[in-house]
mmCIF file of C-alpha atoms in Angstrom:
data_model
loop_
_atom_site.group_PDB
_atom_site.id
_atom_site.type_symbol
_atom_site.label_atom_id
_atom_site.label_comp_id
_atom_site.label_asym_id
_atom_site.label_seq_id
_atom_site.Cartn_x
_atom_site.Cartn_y
_atom_site.Cartn_z
ATOM 1 C CA MET A 160 -44.529 -36.427 -66.171
ATOM 2 C CA VAL A 161 -46.081 -37.672 -62.962
ATOM 3 C CA SER A 162 -47.833 -34.899 -61.043
ATOM 4 C CA GLU A 163 -47.827 -34.399 -57.218
ATOM 5 C CA ASN A 164 -51.474 -35.587 -57.156
ATOM 6 C CA ASP A 165 -50.662 -38.677 -58.992
ATOM 7 C CA VAL A 166 -47.913 -39.488 -56.456
ATOM 8 C CA ILE A 167 -50.310 -38.738 -53.584
ATOM 9 C CA ARG A 168 -52.939 -41.229 -55.156
ATOM 10 C CA LEU A 169 -50.280 -43.955 -55.570
ATOM 11 C CA ILE A 170 -48.873 -43.734 -52.123
ATOM 12 C CA LYS A 171 -52.501 -43.716 -50.828
ATOM 13 C CA GLN A 172 -53.054 -47.027 -52.789
ATOM 14 C CA ILE A 173 -49.857 -48.552 -51.091
ATOM 15 C CA LEU A 174 -51.035 -47.558 -47.677
ATOM 16 C CA GLU A 175 -54.542 -48.904 -48.290
ATOM 17 C CA GLY A 176 -53.186 -52.177 -49.596
ATOM 18 C CA VAL A 177 -50.957 -52.583 -46.506
ATOM 19 C CA TYR A 178 -53.838 -51.554 -44.298
ATOM 20 C CA TYR A 179 -55.916 -54.268 -45.757
ATOM 21 C CA LEU A 180 -53.280 -56.887 -45.069
ATOM 22 C CA HIS A 181 -52.689 -55.744 -41.528
ATOM 23 C CA GLN A 182 -56.511 -55.693 -40.761
ATOM 24 C CA ASN A 183 -56.444 -59.360 -41.723
ATOM 25 C CA ASN A 184 -53.427 -59.819 -39.448
ATOM 26 C CA ILE A 185 -50.964 -60.451 -42.344
ATOM 27 C CA VAL A 186 -47.407 -58.798 -42.663
ATOM 28 C CA HIS A 187 -45.799 -58.762 -46.026
ATOM 29 C CA LEU A 188 -42.201 -58.613 -44.668
ATOM 30 C CA ASP A 189 -40.702 -57.724 -48.029
ATOM 31 C CA LEU A 190 -42.150 -54.445 -49.334
ATOM 32 C CA LYS A 191 -39.714 -52.891 -51.644
ATOM 33 C CA PRO A 192 -39.894 -51.013 -55.007
ATOM 34 C CA GLN A 193 -39.542 -54.406 -56.780
ATOM 35 C CA ASN A 194 -42.747 -55.716 -55.039
ATOM 36 C CA ILE A 195 -44.948 -52.704 -55.787
ATOM 37 C CA LEU A 196 -46.084 -52.786 -59.253
ATOM 38 C CA LEU A 197 -48.016 -50.220 -61.472
ATOM 39 C CA SER A 198 -50.800 -51.679 -63.680
ATOM 40 C CA SER A 199 -50.047 -49.341 -66.522
ATOM 41 C CA ILE A 200 -47.798 -46.348 -67.100
ATOM 42 C CA TYR A 201 -50.013 -44.461 -69.599
ATOM 43 C CA PRO A 202 -52.630 -43.836 -68.507
ATOM 44 C CA LEU A 203 -51.133 -43.889 -64.962
ATOM 45 C CA GLY A 204 -52.631 -47.207 -63.547
ATOM 46 C CA ASP A 205 -53.116 -48.557 -60.043
ATOM 47 C CA ILE A 206 -50.762 -50.193 -57.614
ATOM 48 C CA LYS A 207 -50.455 -53.842 -57.279
ATOM 49 C CA ILE A 208 -48.572 -55.368 -54.186
ATOM 50 C CA VAL A 209 -46.883 -58.563 -55.170
ATOM 51 C CA ASP A 210 -44.618 -61.462 -53.915
ATOM 52 C CA PHE A 211 -46.126 -62.691 -50.601
ATOM 53 C CA GLY A 212 -43.538 -65.396 -50.333
ATOM 54 C CA MET A 213 -42.227 -64.062 -47.129
ATOM 55 C CA SER A 214 -45.594 -62.843 -45.657
ATOM 56 C CA ARG A 215 -46.774 -64.245 -42.311
ATOM 57 C CA LYS A 216 -50.082 -64.441 -40.462
ATOM 58 C CA ILE A 217 -49.703 -62.744 -37.093
ATOM 59 C CA GLY A 218 -51.769 -63.344 -33.984
ATOM 60 C CA ASN A 219 -52.109 -63.042 -30.262
ATOM 61 C CA ALA A 220 -51.079 -66.550 -29.599
ATOM 62 C CA CYS A 221 -47.263 -66.253 -30.027
ATOM 63 C CA GLU A 222 -44.600 -63.939 -30.920
ATOM 64 C CA LEU A 223 -43.285 -64.101 -34.489
ATOM 65 C CA ARG A 224 -39.357 -63.768 -34.580
ATOM 66 C CA GLU A 225 -37.655 -64.379 -37.909
ATOM 67 C CA ILE A 226 -34.864 -62.923 -39.673
ATOM 68 C CA MET A 227 -35.952 -62.642 -43.094
ATOM 69 C CA GLY A 228 -36.394 -60.033 -45.923
ATOM 70 C CA THR A 229 -34.165 -58.199 -48.356
ATOM 71 C CA PRO A 230 -31.130 -57.037 -46.443
ATOM 72 C CA GLU A 231 -31.367 -53.322 -47.601
ATOM 73 C CA TYR A 232 -34.944 -53.004 -46.442
ATOM 74 C CA LEU A 233 -34.966 -54.955 -43.076
ATOM 75 C CA ALA A 234 -36.553 -53.157 -40.222
ATOM 76 C CA PRO A 235 -34.861 -52.668 -36.826
ATOM 77 C CA GLU A 236 -36.984 -55.144 -35.118
ATOM 78 C CA ILE A 237 -35.981 -57.933 -37.474
ATOM 79 C CA LEU A 238 -32.145 -56.968 -37.071
ATOM 80 C CA ASN A 239 -32.589 -56.903 -33.376
ATOM 81 C CA TYR A 240 -34.530 -60.267 -33.365
ATOM 82 C CA ASP A 241 -37.366 -58.539 -31.774
ATOM 83 C CA PRO A 242 -41.086 -59.572 -32.211
ATOM 84 C CA ILE A 243 -42.517 -58.855 -35.784
ATOM 85 C CA THR A 244 -45.559 -56.584 -35.887
ATOM 86 C CA THR A 245 -47.379 -54.667 -38.449
ATOM 87 C CA ALA A 246 -44.983 -51.794 -37.771
ATOM 88 C CA THR A 247 -42.371 -53.899 -39.627
ATOM 89 C CA ASP A 248 -44.017 -53.270 -42.881
ATOM 90 C CA MET A 249 -44.394 -49.637 -42.180
ATOM 91 C CA TRP A 250 -40.638 -49.337 -41.898
ATOM 92 C CA ASN A 251 -40.498 -50.474 -45.544
ATOM 93 C CA ILE A 252 -42.928 -47.876 -46.671
ATOM 94 C CA GLY A 253 -40.824 -45.160 -45.058
ATOM 95 C CA ILE A 254 -37.592 -45.993 -46.655
#
């Protein structure tokens, strides 16, 4: 059984990983359960974010607008063809 403290630790690791990407101006664009792995089940391991095939480097020079990702997890800005930002990844963490 996974404790509440274990869940808190794992969610914190996901957020730290995404924060690291965003600090380096990278958006993952396909965060979903299948792309968040656990290094071991027993003992409970660490989170690994995988599959950077859709990730993009974002910058100040131009806006990034693409329709990409897993349909069930698309953020509103992607569906509306609005500029992609780091908030796009945060939508996926929330769902």
